[in-house]
Short mmCIF file of C-alpha atoms in Angstrom, two decimals:
data_model
loop_
_atom_site.label_atom_id
_atom_site.label_comp_id
_atom_site.label_asym_id
_atom_site.label_seq_id
_atom_site.Cartn_x
_atom_site.Cartn_y
_atom_site.Cartn_z
CA UNK O 1 -14.42 -0.37 -105.90
CA UNK O 2 -15.90 -2.54 -108.21
CA UNK O 3 -19.38 -3.85 -106.11
CA UNK O 4 -18.55 -6.99 -104.05
CA UNK O 5 -14.69 -6.14 -104.74
CA UNK O 6 -12.92 -8.05 -100.55
CA UNK O 7 -10.33 -5.25 -99.46
CA UNK O 8 -7.91 -6.55 -96.97
CA UNK O 9 -6.49 -3.72 -94.74
CA UNK O 10 -2.50 -3.17 -95.03
CA UNK O 11 -2.31 -4.08 -90.96
CA UNK O 12 -5.10 -6.77 -90.47
CA UNK O 13 -3.90 -9.85 -88.84
CA UNK O 14 -2.86 -12.07 -91.66
CA UNK O 15 -4.71 -15.89 -90.09
CA UNK O 16 -4.52 -19.47 -91.73
CA UNK O 17 -6.50 -21.68 -90.07
CA UNK O 18 -6.79 -25.61 -90.45
CA UNK O 19 -10.36 -27.14 -91.15
CA UNK O 20 -11.38 -30.79 -91.04
CA UNK O 21 -13.41 -32.08 -93.52
CA UNK O 22 -16.34 -33.58 -91.85
CA UNK O 23 -17.61 -29.73 -89.81
CA UNK O 24 -15.29 -26.68 -89.57
CA UNK O 25 -14.37 -25.73 -93.09
CA UNK O 26 -18.34 -26.93 -93.51
CA UNK O 27 -19.21 -24.63 -91.22
CA UNK O 28 -16.77 -22.11 -92.46
CA UNK O 29 -18.42 -23.20 -96.79
CA UNK O 30 -21.88 -22.20 -93.99
CA UNK O 31 -21.01 -18.96 -93.14
CA UNK O 32 -20.72 -18.78 -96.80
CA UNK O 33 -23.99 -19.63 -98.53
CA UNK O 34 -25.49 -18.08 -95.59
CA UNK O 35 -23.39 -14.32 -95.97
CA UNK O 36 -22.43 -14.14 -92.54
CA UNK O 37 -19.98 -12.04 -92.54
CA UNK O 38 -16.19 -11.93 -91.15
CA UNK O 39 -13.17 -11.14 -91.67
CA UNK O 40 -11.32 -11.55 -95.42
CA UNK O 41 -7.98 -12.27 -93.47
CA UNK O 42 -8.00 -15.74 -93.38
CA UNK O 43 -6.69 -18.32 -95.25
CA UNK O 44 -8.11 -22.08 -94.80
CA UNK O 45 -6.55 -24.90 -95.49
CA UNK O 46 -9.05 -27.93 -95.87
CA UNK O 47 -7.90 -31.02 -94.12
CA UNK O 48 -9.84 -34.47 -93.65
CA UNK O 49 -8.81 -34.39 -90.00
CA UNK O 50 -8.20 -31.82 -87.27
CA UNK O 51 -5.75 -35.03 -85.30
CA UNK O 52 -3.77 -34.71 -88.13
CA UNK O 53 -2.36 -30.81 -87.73
CA UNK O 54 0.78 -31.54 -86.24
CA UNK O 55 2.73 -28.95 -84.54
CA UNK O 56 5.66 -28.59 -87.72
CA UNK O 57 2.10 -27.88 -89.62
CA UNK O 58 1.38 -24.94 -87.87
CA UNK O 59 5.01 -23.71 -87.36
CA UNK O 60 5.24 -23.69 -90.88
CA UNK O 61 3.12 -21.45 -91.62
CA UNK O 62 4.50 -18.86 -88.83
CA UNK O 63 7.00 -19.43 -90.42
CA UNK O 64 5.69 -18.11 -94.24
CA UNK O 65 4.19 -14.95 -91.92
CA UNK O 66 1.66 -17.06 -91.06
CA UNK O 67 -0.02 -13.65 -87.73
CA UNK O 68 -1.75 -16.22 -86.50
CA UNK O 69 -3.29 -19.91 -86.12
CA UNK O 70 -6.25 -21.12 -85.73
CA UNK O 71 -7.08 -25.06 -85.12
CA UNK O 72 -10.44 -26.06 -86.28
CA UNK O 73 -12.93 -29.87 -85.64
CA UNK O 74 -15.18 -30.87 -84.86
CA UNK O 75 -16.97 -30.77 -80.87
CA UNK O 76 -15.76 -33.39 -78.31
CA UNK O 77 -17.21 -35.72 -78.90
CA UNK O 78 -18.68 -36.06 -82.57
CA UNK O 79 -15.42 -36.40 -83.87
CA UNK O 80 -16.16 -38.15 -87.04
CA UNK O 81 -12.41 -40.26 -86.27
CA UNK O 82 -13.43 -40.92 -82.39
CA UNK O 83 -10.37 -39.34 -81.06
CA UNK O 84 -9.01 -37.23 -83.75
CA UNK O 85 -9.60 -33.73 -82.12
CA UNK O 86 -9.17 -34.73 -78.99
CA UNK O 87 -5.17 -35.46 -80.40
CA UNK O 88 -5.40 -32.22 -82.73
CA UNK O 89 -6.03 -30.76 -77.98
CA UNK O 90 -2.58 -32.31 -77.35
CA UNK O 91 -1.40 -31.22 -80.05
CA UNK O 92 -1.14 -27.18 -80.00
CA UNK O 93 -0.88 -27.42 -76.09
CA UNK O 94 2.02 -28.77 -76.67
CA UNK O 95 3.04 -26.07 -79.44
CA UNK O 96 1.44 -23.49 -77.14
CA UNK O 97 4.62 -23.99 -75.28
CA UNK O 98 7.17 -23.44 -77.59
CA UNK O 99 5.66 -20.69 -78.33
CA UNK O 100 5.85 -19.38 -74.52
CA UNK O 101 9.21 -20.53 -75.35
CA UNK O 102 10.29 -18.69 -78.36
CA UNK O 103 8.88 -15.69 -77.65
CA UNK O 104 5.79 -15.91 -79.50
CA UNK O 105 2.80 -16.40 -77.46
CA UNK O 106 1.04 -18.88 -76.94
CA UNK O 107 -2.48 -16.44 -77.98
CA UNK O 108 -1.32 -16.77 -81.77
CA UNK O 109 -2.59 -20.25 -81.71
CA UNK O 110 -6.19 -21.91 -80.72
CA UNK O 111 -8.75 -24.46 -81.32
CA UNK O 112 -11.94 -24.21 -82.40
CA UNK O 113 -14.62 -26.61 -81.99
CA UNK O 114 -17.07 -26.40 -85.13
CA UNK O 115 -20.46 -28.00 -86.22
CA UNK O 116 -21.49 -27.67 -90.02
CA UNK O 117 -23.90 -26.55 -88.96
CA UNK O 118 -22.60 -23.84 -86.96
CA UNK O 119 -21.24 -20.44 -89.93
CA UNK O 120 -21.97 -18.11 -87.06
CA UNK O 121 -19.61 -19.46 -84.49
CA UNK O 122 -17.05 -19.66 -86.94
CA UNK O 123 -17.39 -15.90 -87.79
CA UNK O 124 -17.00 -15.36 -84.52
CA UNK O 125 -14.42 -17.47 -83.90
CA UNK O 126 -12.28 -15.04 -86.91
CA UNK O 127 -13.69 -12.51 -85.71
CA UNK O 128 -12.51 -12.29 -82.57
CA UNK O 129 -8.75 -13.84 -83.58
CA UNK O 130 -8.47 -11.44 -85.40
CA UNK O 131 -9.21 -7.82 -82.81
CA UNK O 132 -6.72 -10.19 -80.14
CA UNK O 133 -3.63 -10.77 -83.34
CA UNK O 134 -4.17 -6.82 -83.13
CA UNK O 135 -3.57 -6.93 -79.80
CA UNK O 136 -0.90 -8.56 -79.63
CA UNK O 137 0.45 -6.39 -82.74
CA UNK O 138 2.91 -8.47 -86.18
CA UNK O 139 4.21 -11.48 -86.12
CA UNK O 140 8.03 -10.91 -85.23
CA UNK O 141 8.82 -13.11 -87.95
CA UNK O 142 10.83 -11.72 -91.14
CA UNK O 143 8.49 -14.02 -93.98
CA UNK O 144 11.11 -16.82 -94.12
CA UNK O 145 12.36 -17.29 -98.25
CA UNK O 146 11.97 -20.79 -99.62
CA UNK O 147 15.65 -22.21 -101.03
CA UNK O 148 16.66 -20.61 -104.25
CA UNK O 149 17.00 -23.39 -106.90
CA UNK O 150 20.18 -23.93 -108.46
CA UNK O 151 23.71 -25.70 -107.03
CA UNK O 152 25.43 -25.75 -104.27
CA UNK O 153 26.89 -23.31 -102.91
CA UNK O 154 30.80 -25.51 -103.44
CA UNK O 155 31.07 -27.33 -106.48
CA UNK O 156 30.74 -30.79 -105.13
CA UNK O 157 34.90 -31.69 -106.79
CA UNK O 158 35.45 -29.13 -104.72
CA UNK O 159 34.24 -30.14 -101.25
CA UNK O 160 35.52 -34.01 -102.79
CA UNK O 161 39.02 -32.15 -103.10
CA UNK O 162 38.57 -30.54 -98.62
CA UNK O 163 37.92 -33.76 -97.38
CA UNK O 164 40.00 -35.70 -99.80
CA UNK O 165 37.19 -37.76 -101.08
CA UNK O 166 39.46 -38.24 -104.06
CA UNK O 167 41.09 -40.40 -102.03
CA UNK O 168 38.89 -43.95 -101.61
CA UNK O 169 40.25 -46.86 -103.34
CA UNK O 170 37.60 -48.53 -102.72
CA UNK O 171 38.52 -50.96 -100.10
CA UNK O 172 35.64 -50.81 -98.92
CA UNK O 173 36.62 -50.49 -94.93
CA UNK O 174 33.72 -47.66 -94.50
CA UNK O 175 30.49 -50.16 -95.78
CA UNK O 176 31.99 -52.67 -93.90
CA UNK O 177 32.30 -50.51 -91.20
CA UNK O 178 29.02 -47.99 -91.59
CA UNK O 179 25.92 -48.68 -89.03
CA UNK O 180 23.35 -48.04 -91.25
CA UNK O 181 24.97 -50.03 -94.17
CA UNK O 182 24.52 -53.05 -92.11
CA UNK O 183 20.95 -53.03 -92.38
CA UNK O 184 20.73 -50.99 -95.20
CA UNK O 185 22.33 -52.33 -98.27
CA UNK O 186 21.69 -49.43 -101.03
CA UNK O 187 23.63 -46.79 -98.60
CA UNK O 188 27.26 -47.02 -98.75
CA UNK O 189 29.69 -43.81 -98.35
CA UNK O 190 32.92 -44.69 -101.09
CA UNK O 191 29.16 -45.50 -103.33
CA UNK O 192 29.05 -42.15 -103.32
CA UNK O 193 32.43 -40.74 -103.95
CA UNK O 194 31.69 -42.92 -106.68
CA UNK O 195 29.22 -41.02 -107.60
CA UNK O 196 30.34 -38.08 -107.50
CA UNK O 197 34.00 -38.86 -109.06
CA UNK O 198 31.98 -40.56 -112.19
CA UNK O 199 30.34 -36.96 -112.13
CA UNK O 200 27.08 -38.41 -111.23
CA UNK O 201 26.24 -35.15 -110.10
CA UNK O 202 21.83 -35.70 -110.60
CA UNK O 203 21.77 -39.04 -108.95
CA UNK O 204 24.46 -38.04 -105.40
CA UNK O 205 21.73 -34.32 -105.88
CA UNK O 206 18.43 -36.47 -105.70
CA UNK O 207 19.39 -39.48 -103.84
CA UNK O 208 18.50 -39.67 -99.54
CA UNK O 209 21.94 -41.32 -99.32
CA UNK O 210 23.14 -38.35 -98.20
CA UNK O 211 20.45 -37.64 -95.40
CA UNK O 212 20.89 -42.12 -94.70
CA UNK O 213 24.22 -40.78 -93.36
CA UNK O 214 25.03 -39.92 -89.66
CA UNK O 215 27.56 -38.31 -89.64
CA UNK O 216 28.47 -40.10 -86.75
CA UNK O 217 32.26 -40.49 -87.88
CA UNK O 218 32.88 -44.47 -87.73
CA UNK O 219 33.87 -44.81 -91.36
CA UNK O 220 36.32 -42.28 -90.64
CA UNK O 221 37.71 -44.31 -88.02
CA UNK O 222 38.34 -46.69 -90.54
CA UNK O 223 39.14 -45.00 -94.00
CA UNK O 224 43.10 -46.05 -94.32
CA UNK O 225 43.55 -42.43 -96.54
CA UNK O 226 41.10 -40.63 -94.70
CA UNK O 227 38.73 -39.32 -96.33
CA UNK O 228 35.72 -36.96 -94.08
CA UNK O 229 33.35 -38.09 -95.32
CA UNK O 230 30.75 -36.66 -92.90
CA UNK O 231 32.16 -33.71 -93.56
CA UNK O 232 31.55 -33.91 -97.25
CA UNK O 233 28.05 -34.72 -96.10
CA UNK O 234 27.82 -31.83 -93.96
CA UNK O 235 28.67 -29.33 -97.25
CA UNK O 236 27.06 -31.36 -100.12
CA UNK O 237 23.70 -31.49 -98.24
CA UNK O 238 23.95 -26.79 -98.47
CA UNK O 239 22.97 -27.70 -102.08
CA UNK O 240 20.24 -30.30 -101.56
CA UNK O 241 18.75 -28.24 -99.46
CA UNK O 242 18.47 -26.11 -101.18
CA UNK O 243 16.82 -27.72 -104.18
CA UNK O 244 14.03 -28.99 -101.72
CA UNK O 245 15.81 -32.50 -100.00
CA UNK O 246 15.58 -31.94 -96.93
CA UNK O 247 15.35 -36.49 -95.98
CA UNK O 248 12.90 -37.98 -92.91
CA UNK O 249 13.32 -35.04 -91.09
CA UNK O 250 11.66 -36.32 -87.52
CA UNK O 251 8.46 -34.83 -85.69
CA UNK O 252 7.73 -33.39 -89.58
CA UNK O 253 10.24 -31.46 -88.23
CA UNK O 254 9.08 -28.74 -86.45
CA UNK O 255 12.38 -28.55 -84.56
CA UNK O 256 13.95 -27.01 -87.90
CA UNK O 257 11.56 -24.71 -87.17
CA UNK O 258 11.94 -23.61 -83.98
CA UNK O 259 15.88 -23.95 -84.60
CA UNK O 260 15.10 -21.16 -87.89
CA UNK O 261 12.82 -18.71 -85.84
CA UNK O 262 14.82 -18.80 -82.84
CA UNK O 263 17.76 -16.69 -86.16
CA UNK O 264 14.59 -13.67 -86.14
CA UNK O 265 15.96 -10.65 -84.54
CA UNK O 266 12.78 -9.53 -81.60
CA UNK O 267 12.36 -12.60 -80.14
CA UNK O 268 11.28 -11.99 -76.10
CA UNK O 269 11.97 -15.29 -75.62
CA UNK O 270 11.35 -17.17 -72.68
CA UNK O 271 13.32 -20.30 -71.47
CA UNK O 272 14.84 -19.50 -68.01
CA UNK O 273 11.67 -20.54 -65.57
CA UNK O 274 13.14 -24.02 -65.38
CA UNK O 275 16.18 -22.07 -63.41
CA UNK O 276 14.67 -21.80 -60.22
CA UNK O 277 15.55 -22.34 -57.33
CA UNK O 278 19.60 -22.29 -58.94
CA UNK O 279 21.83 -20.41 -58.46
CA UNK O 280 23.00 -18.58 -61.96
CA UNK O 281 23.34 -14.87 -62.40
CA UNK O 282 23.22 -13.25 -66.02
CA UNK O 283 25.75 -11.00 -66.56
CA UNK O 284 29.88 -12.16 -66.30
CA UNK O 285 30.77 -9.69 -63.44
CA UNK O 286 34.50 -11.73 -62.96
CA UNK O 287 36.77 -13.61 -65.83
CA UNK O 288 37.11 -16.81 -64.31
CA UNK O 289 33.38 -17.05 -64.59
CA UNK O 290 31.80 -20.18 -66.55
CA UNK O 291 28.23 -19.48 -68.82
CA UNK O 292 26.07 -22.89 -69.50
CA UNK O 293 24.95 -23.68 -72.50
CA UNK O 294 21.04 -24.83 -72.39
CA UNK O 295 20.62 -24.70 -76.10
CA UNK O 296 17.61 -26.15 -77.25
CA UNK O 297 16.71 -28.50 -73.58
CA UNK O 298 13.48 -26.78 -72.63
CA UNK O 299 11.91 -27.20 -76.54
CA UNK O 300 12.98 -30.92 -76.30
CA UNK O 301 11.33 -31.22 -73.53
CA UNK O 302 8.59 -29.75 -74.99
CA UNK O 303 8.75 -31.55 -78.30
CA UNK O 304 9.52 -35.34 -76.73
CA UNK O 305 7.24 -35.49 -73.42
CA UNK O 306 4.92 -38.00 -75.01
CA UNK O 307 7.83 -41.17 -74.73
CA UNK O 308 9.08 -39.28 -70.75
CA UNK O 309 12.37 -37.99 -71.64
CA UNK O 310 13.83 -35.50 -69.01
CA UNK O 311 16.00 -33.29 -71.64
CA UNK O 312 15.52 -30.47 -68.57
CA UNK O 313 16.89 -32.20 -65.75
CA UNK O 314 20.23 -32.14 -67.54
CA UNK O 315 19.98 -29.05 -67.33
CA UNK O 316 19.73 -28.52 -63.52
CA UNK O 317 21.87 -31.51 -62.79
CA UNK O 318 24.62 -29.51 -64.78
CA UNK O 319 23.77 -25.83 -63.21
CA UNK O 320 23.73 -27.70 -59.65
CA UNK O 321 26.49 -29.81 -60.12
CA UNK O 322 28.86 -26.11 -60.70
CA UNK O 323 26.60 -24.55 -57.77
CA UNK O 324 27.95 -26.83 -55.45
CA UNK O 325 31.87 -26.16 -56.94
CA UNK O 326 31.03 -23.31 -55.92
CA UNK O 327 30.15 -22.35 -59.51
CA UNK O 328 26.94 -19.51 -59.80
CA UNK O 329 27.36 -20.05 -64.21
CA UNK O 330 25.95 -17.31 -66.49
CA UNK O 331 22.29 -18.48 -68.21
CA UNK O 332 21.54 -16.16 -70.94
CA UNK O 333 17.76 -15.45 -71.17
CA UNK O 334 18.16 -14.71 -75.35
CA UNK O 335 20.63 -18.05 -75.80
CA UNK O 336 19.57 -19.32 -78.95
CA UNK O 337 20.01 -23.01 -80.60
CA UNK O 338 23.65 -23.53 -81.35
CA UNK O 339 22.50 -24.30 -85.09
CA UNK O 340 24.52 -28.07 -84.87
CA UNK O 341 21.30 -29.53 -86.58
CA UNK O 342 21.05 -26.47 -89.20
CA UNK O 343 24.71 -26.60 -89.93
CA UNK O 344 24.66 -30.98 -90.31
CA UNK O 345 20.34 -30.27 -92.39
CA UNK O 346 22.72 -28.33 -95.59
CA UNK O 347 21.50 -25.15 -93.75
CA UNK O 348 24.36 -23.28 -93.44
CA UNK O 349 23.27 -19.62 -94.36
CA UNK O 350 20.54 -20.36 -90.69
CA UNK O 351 23.18 -21.70 -88.46
CA UNK O 352 26.08 -18.62 -89.37
CA UNK O 353 23.39 -16.27 -88.62
CA UNK O 354 22.34 -18.60 -84.61
CA UNK O 355 26.42 -17.96 -84.59
CA UNK O 356 25.83 -14.65 -84.72
CA UNK O 357 23.31 -13.87 -82.73
CA UNK O 358 24.66 -16.35 -79.65
CA UNK O 359 28.29 -14.72 -79.83
CA UNK O 360 26.64 -11.00 -79.62
CA UNK O 361 25.56 -12.62 -76.25
CA UNK O 362 27.91 -13.75 -75.10
CA UNK O 363 30.55 -11.10 -76.17
CA UNK O 364 27.37 -8.61 -74.31
CA UNK O 365 27.12 -10.97 -70.70
CA UNK O 366 31.52 -10.70 -70.82
CA UNK O 367 31.82 -14.03 -70.29
CA UNK O 368 35.26 -16.47 -71.74
CA UNK O 369 34.54 -19.48 -70.60
CA UNK O 370 31.14 -22.04 -71.74
CA UNK O 371 30.19 -25.10 -70.45
CA UNK O 372 27.58 -27.96 -71.43
CA UNK O 373 25.93 -30.46 -71.50
CA UNK O 374 25.26 -30.90 -75.10
CA UNK O 375 27.92 -33.51 -76.81
CA UNK O 376 26.80 -31.27 -79.96
CA UNK O 377 26.43 -27.88 -78.33
CA UNK O 378 30.44 -28.40 -77.00
CA UNK O 379 31.22 -29.66 -80.73
CA UNK O 380 29.43 -26.05 -82.56
CA UNK O 381 30.72 -23.71 -80.10
CA UNK O 382 34.30 -25.09 -80.08
CA UNK O 383 35.17 -26.12 -84.08
CA UNK O 384 32.35 -24.16 -86.08
CA UNK O 385 31.94 -21.45 -84.02
CA UNK O 386 35.42 -19.48 -84.83
CA UNK O 387 34.56 -20.54 -88.09
CA UNK O 388 32.68 -18.24 -88.89
CA UNK O 389 32.02 -15.84 -86.18
CA UNK O 390 35.19 -12.86 -86.07
CA UNK O 391 36.92 -12.72 -83.70
CA UNK O 392 35.94 -15.82 -81.44
CA UNK O 393 37.83 -16.03 -77.99
CA UNK O 394 35.79 -18.58 -75.62
CA UNK O 395 37.38 -21.47 -73.85
CA UNK O 396 34.40 -24.33 -73.96
CA UNK O 397 34.16 -28.32 -72.02
CA UNK O 398 32.20 -30.21 -71.52
CA UNK O 399 30.27 -30.99 -68.31
CA UNK O 400 32.38 -33.65 -67.80
CA UNK O 401 35.54 -32.42 -69.02
CA UNK O 402 35.11 -29.70 -65.60
CA UNK O 403 33.80 -32.03 -62.67
CA UNK O 404 36.54 -34.57 -64.30
CA UNK O 405 39.82 -31.80 -64.26
CA UNK O 406 38.57 -30.76 -61.05
CA UNK O 407 38.60 -33.97 -59.02
CA UNK O 408 42.12 -34.22 -60.99
CA UNK O 409 43.06 -30.78 -58.98
CA UNK O 410 41.28 -31.95 -55.38
CA UNK O 411 39.00 -29.18 -55.88
CA UNK O 412 36.15 -31.20 -55.36
CA UNK O 413 34.56 -34.53 -54.24
CA UNK O 414 33.02 -37.45 -55.37
CA UNK O 415 30.51 -39.86 -53.17
CA UNK O 416 32.76 -43.57 -54.21
CA UNK O 417 29.40 -44.91 -52.56
CA UNK O 418 26.82 -43.70 -54.36
CA UNK O 419 27.28 -46.24 -57.14
CA UNK O 420 28.88 -49.21 -55.54
CA UNK O 421 28.54 -52.25 -56.34
CA UNK O 422 26.35 -51.26 -59.60
CA UNK O 423 27.28 -52.70 -62.78
CA UNK O 424 26.56 -49.09 -65.62
CA UNK O 425 27.27 -49.19 -69.19
CA UNK O 426 27.72 -46.10 -70.98
CA UNK O 427 26.91 -44.65 -74.13
CA UNK O 428 29.80 -42.87 -75.85
CA UNK O 429 27.62 -39.56 -78.02
CA UNK O 430 29.99 -39.31 -81.41
CA UNK O 431 30.08 -35.86 -81.35
CA UNK O 432 31.86 -36.51 -77.30
CA UNK O 433 34.10 -38.83 -78.44
CA UNK O 434 35.37 -38.94 -82.28
CA UNK O 435 35.00 -35.36 -82.91
CA UNK O 436 35.92 -34.21 -79.84
CA UNK O 437 37.74 -37.14 -78.47
CA UNK O 438 36.37 -37.00 -75.24
CA UNK O 439 36.82 -40.34 -73.98
CA UNK O 440 37.38 -40.62 -70.22
CA UNK O 441 36.54 -37.91 -68.54
CA UNK O 442 32.77 -39.29 -68.68
CA UNK O 443 34.72 -43.22 -67.77
CA UNK O 444 36.47 -41.38 -65.11
CA UNK O 445 32.96 -39.90 -62.75
CA UNK O 446 31.58 -42.58 -63.39
CA UNK O 447 34.72 -44.27 -61.61
CA UNK O 448 34.73 -42.08 -58.80
CA UNK O 449 31.36 -42.73 -57.72
CA UNK O 450 32.03 -46.01 -57.84
CA UNK O 451 30.01 -47.73 -60.87
CA UNK O 452 31.01 -50.86 -61.81
CA UNK O 453 31.54 -49.97 -64.80
CA UNK O 454 30.91 -52.79 -68.30
CA UNK O 455 31.78 -51.71 -71.78
CA UNK O 456 29.07 -52.41 -74.55
CA UNK O 457 30.61 -54.90 -77.34
CA UNK O 458 31.67 -51.43 -79.40
CA UNK O 459 32.97 -48.39 -77.06
CA UNK O 460 35.16 -45.44 -76.61
CA UNK O 461 36.06 -45.24 -80.84
CA UNK O 462 34.47 -47.15 -82.05
CA UNK O 463 30.85 -46.74 -80.10
CA UNK O 464 27.60 -47.51 -82.49
CA UNK O 465 25.39 -43.56 -82.79
CA UNK O 466 22.90 -43.66 -81.14
CA UNK O 467 20.83 -43.80 -84.32
CA UNK O 468 19.57 -40.30 -85.78
CA UNK O 469 22.05 -37.50 -86.59
CA UNK O 470 20.58 -33.50 -86.38
CA UNK O 471 16.63 -35.36 -86.22
CA UNK O 472 17.70 -35.59 -90.48
CA UNK O 473 16.78 -39.59 -90.72
CA UNK O 474 14.19 -40.96 -88.37
CA UNK O 475 12.68 -44.13 -89.12
CA UNK O 476 13.02 -47.60 -89.67
CA UNK O 477 16.43 -47.97 -90.10
CA UNK O 478 17.15 -46.04 -87.27
CA UNK O 479 14.82 -47.97 -84.93
CA UNK O 480 16.68 -50.75 -86.13
CA UNK O 481 20.20 -49.45 -85.30
CA UNK O 482 19.24 -47.87 -82.01
CA UNK O 483 17.35 -51.72 -80.71
CA UNK O 484 20.78 -53.06 -81.27
CA UNK O 485 22.35 -50.92 -79.44
CA UNK O 486 20.12 -50.73 -75.74
CA UNK O 487 20.74 -54.85 -76.67
CA UNK O 488 24.36 -54.35 -77.00
CA UNK O 489 23.46 -52.94 -73.33
CA UNK O 490 21.56 -55.19 -72.05
CA UNK O 491 24.40 -57.24 -72.22
CA UNK O 492 26.52 -56.61 -69.86
CA UNK O 493 24.11 -57.04 -67.13
CA UNK O 494 24.13 -53.75 -66.08
CA UNK O 495 21.56 -52.33 -65.01
CA UNK O 496 21.88 -48.99 -66.03
CA UNK O 497 22.53 -46.90 -69.66
CA UNK O 498 24.23 -44.09 -68.67
CA UNK O 499 23.97 -41.43 -71.15
CA UNK O 500 25.91 -38.32 -71.70
CA UNK O 501 23.86 -35.97 -74.45
CA UNK O 502 20.30 -35.25 -74.31
CA UNK O 503 19.42 -36.90 -77.69
CA UNK O 504 20.90 -40.52 -77.06
CA UNK O 505 18.71 -40.42 -73.70
CA UNK O 506 14.88 -38.79 -76.87
CA UNK O 507 16.53 -41.19 -78.81
CA UNK O 508 17.10 -44.53 -76.82
CA UNK O 509 13.86 -43.45 -74.79
CA UNK O 510 12.46 -43.17 -78.35
CA UNK O 511 12.99 -46.81 -79.61
CA UNK O 512 11.75 -48.10 -76.73
CA UNK O 513 8.55 -46.38 -76.39
CA UNK O 514 5.44 -48.52 -77.45
CA UNK O 515 5.69 -51.46 -79.68
CA UNK O 516 9.01 -52.87 -79.70
CA UNK O 517 9.87 -56.42 -82.35
CA UNK O 518 10.30 -59.44 -80.46
CA UNK O 519 10.79 -60.60 -75.74
CA UNK O 520 10.91 -56.46 -74.30
CA UNK O 521 13.12 -57.73 -71.63
CA UNK O 522 15.84 -57.66 -75.16
CA UNK O 523 16.47 -53.98 -74.89
CA UNK O 524 14.12 -52.96 -72.19
CA UNK O 525 17.57 -50.65 -69.71
CA UNK O 526 16.98 -47.92 -67.53
CA UNK O 527 18.84 -44.64 -68.86
CA UNK O 528 20.15 -41.86 -67.06
CA UNK O 529 22.14 -38.54 -67.86
CA UNK O 530 25.96 -38.90 -65.94
CA UNK O 531 24.65 -35.71 -64.87
CA UNK O 532 21.88 -36.86 -62.65
CA UNK O 533 24.76 -39.23 -61.50
CA UNK O 534 27.37 -36.86 -60.59
CA UNK O 535 24.52 -34.00 -59.25
CA UNK O 536 23.19 -36.66 -56.94
CA UNK O 537 27.42 -37.46 -55.73
CA UNK O 538 27.87 -33.32 -54.59
CA UNK O 539 24.76 -34.53 -52.14
CA UNK O 540 21.96 -32.53 -55.74
CA UNK O 541 20.47 -33.47 -58.34
CA UNK O 542 17.76 -35.50 -59.81
CA UNK O 543 17.18 -38.71 -61.88
CA UNK O 544 16.72 -37.96 -65.11
#
């Protein structure tokens, strides 16, 4: 070995350090010029402020093979951008909670405040972090491969034939009914079809149009020739994703990161802490047992806590409902994301991994019936899993269906005075309504608890999407759609907007969070998931 040559041992943990330009990076530089030694297994990434480091950066570093991530910034009272380091601390704490849920452990990420003249402090922190990571062992995440360059897995012409896009006659009904087209004149479902028919593949592959689509199926309700545009978009995105085109992902893509991580082996997840005090089991003891599919609700609770969304209340209320019906559902400690968002975002291979991991867990638990409170999970398990797993034989239902059927059979009774003379309005989720055809079950429950249902201008099959689909198109257009929809709800005179989808709740609460254009009273309305109302009508539950 030549003098001065640095050698990194193969078993040394890999550390990525995001360091602020003014202090932490300068401290690392000072350590170097002062010849203060520290393990060479750290890779520095300089950022202007530690507050710029999003949870998505940390998760992405772990996805790319890091065993640990450090965020370094100015001392708390000395931030060059006043409070950037405080924001960094909040984001790191959020990420720690996600890492615990995923089973990676919060010890894999840490914060350190370092001045420009504290080279020794920087070196000591790296030494200590290295020792901590050695005790934890290597990260269980296999290195995620970069998207491959090349053509889509299916030729666009093939996709067009399979989805009847070739039958488009340019009548314009899709554009006229599309909630995105109304607010973004450059977008049109038929324009994408036209580009396909003209074989303008480069325009389709490099444009944002396929990411702007909400895949809400509103256009399909109007199309006289049955073009399945949402399916076309879903299939076409696979190839576009491989070209590294991914739209405008929510929260800088952190949600996709944790979903991809859940497709990994050897995760020791800790995702059932929220169920304490509720009756459930981890293995089926009868062919009639129901499994409650939780999905990503624990993770959404963490990532969207700043907007006061409470996805886990939906899970707890659902279990409370089932318990009141005499059902102790199966909950799986190693359940994974259903994969819906990755599938509709073009990551079909990862979706298949998640589907097969969940399928294996379902078989090992011995369940034949699944209930979920998430319409997207409902659609994915019921319609997409049978396409990619061998031997699928599980019945899947939404929680509103299960309760409505019990109501019809007389096996359950709801408090008909809970919402007596209370005006409510209801948001039809795209996946529950247009995808799965469930419109009456939630309305039956609202009537059963005495609610005075006031329908919005657009409802049922004509309902307007909550504005974001699969976390790929969050932006100004989405906010406009959300506020317009909230305005519709407000005009009904209802005192509460009832949702039946965790994401509808999240997106509407996000739209109401922060500054609003115009008079806030035109949009602001309390939002409550239907599981909260039903659970209370059964004598339990919590608001949410």
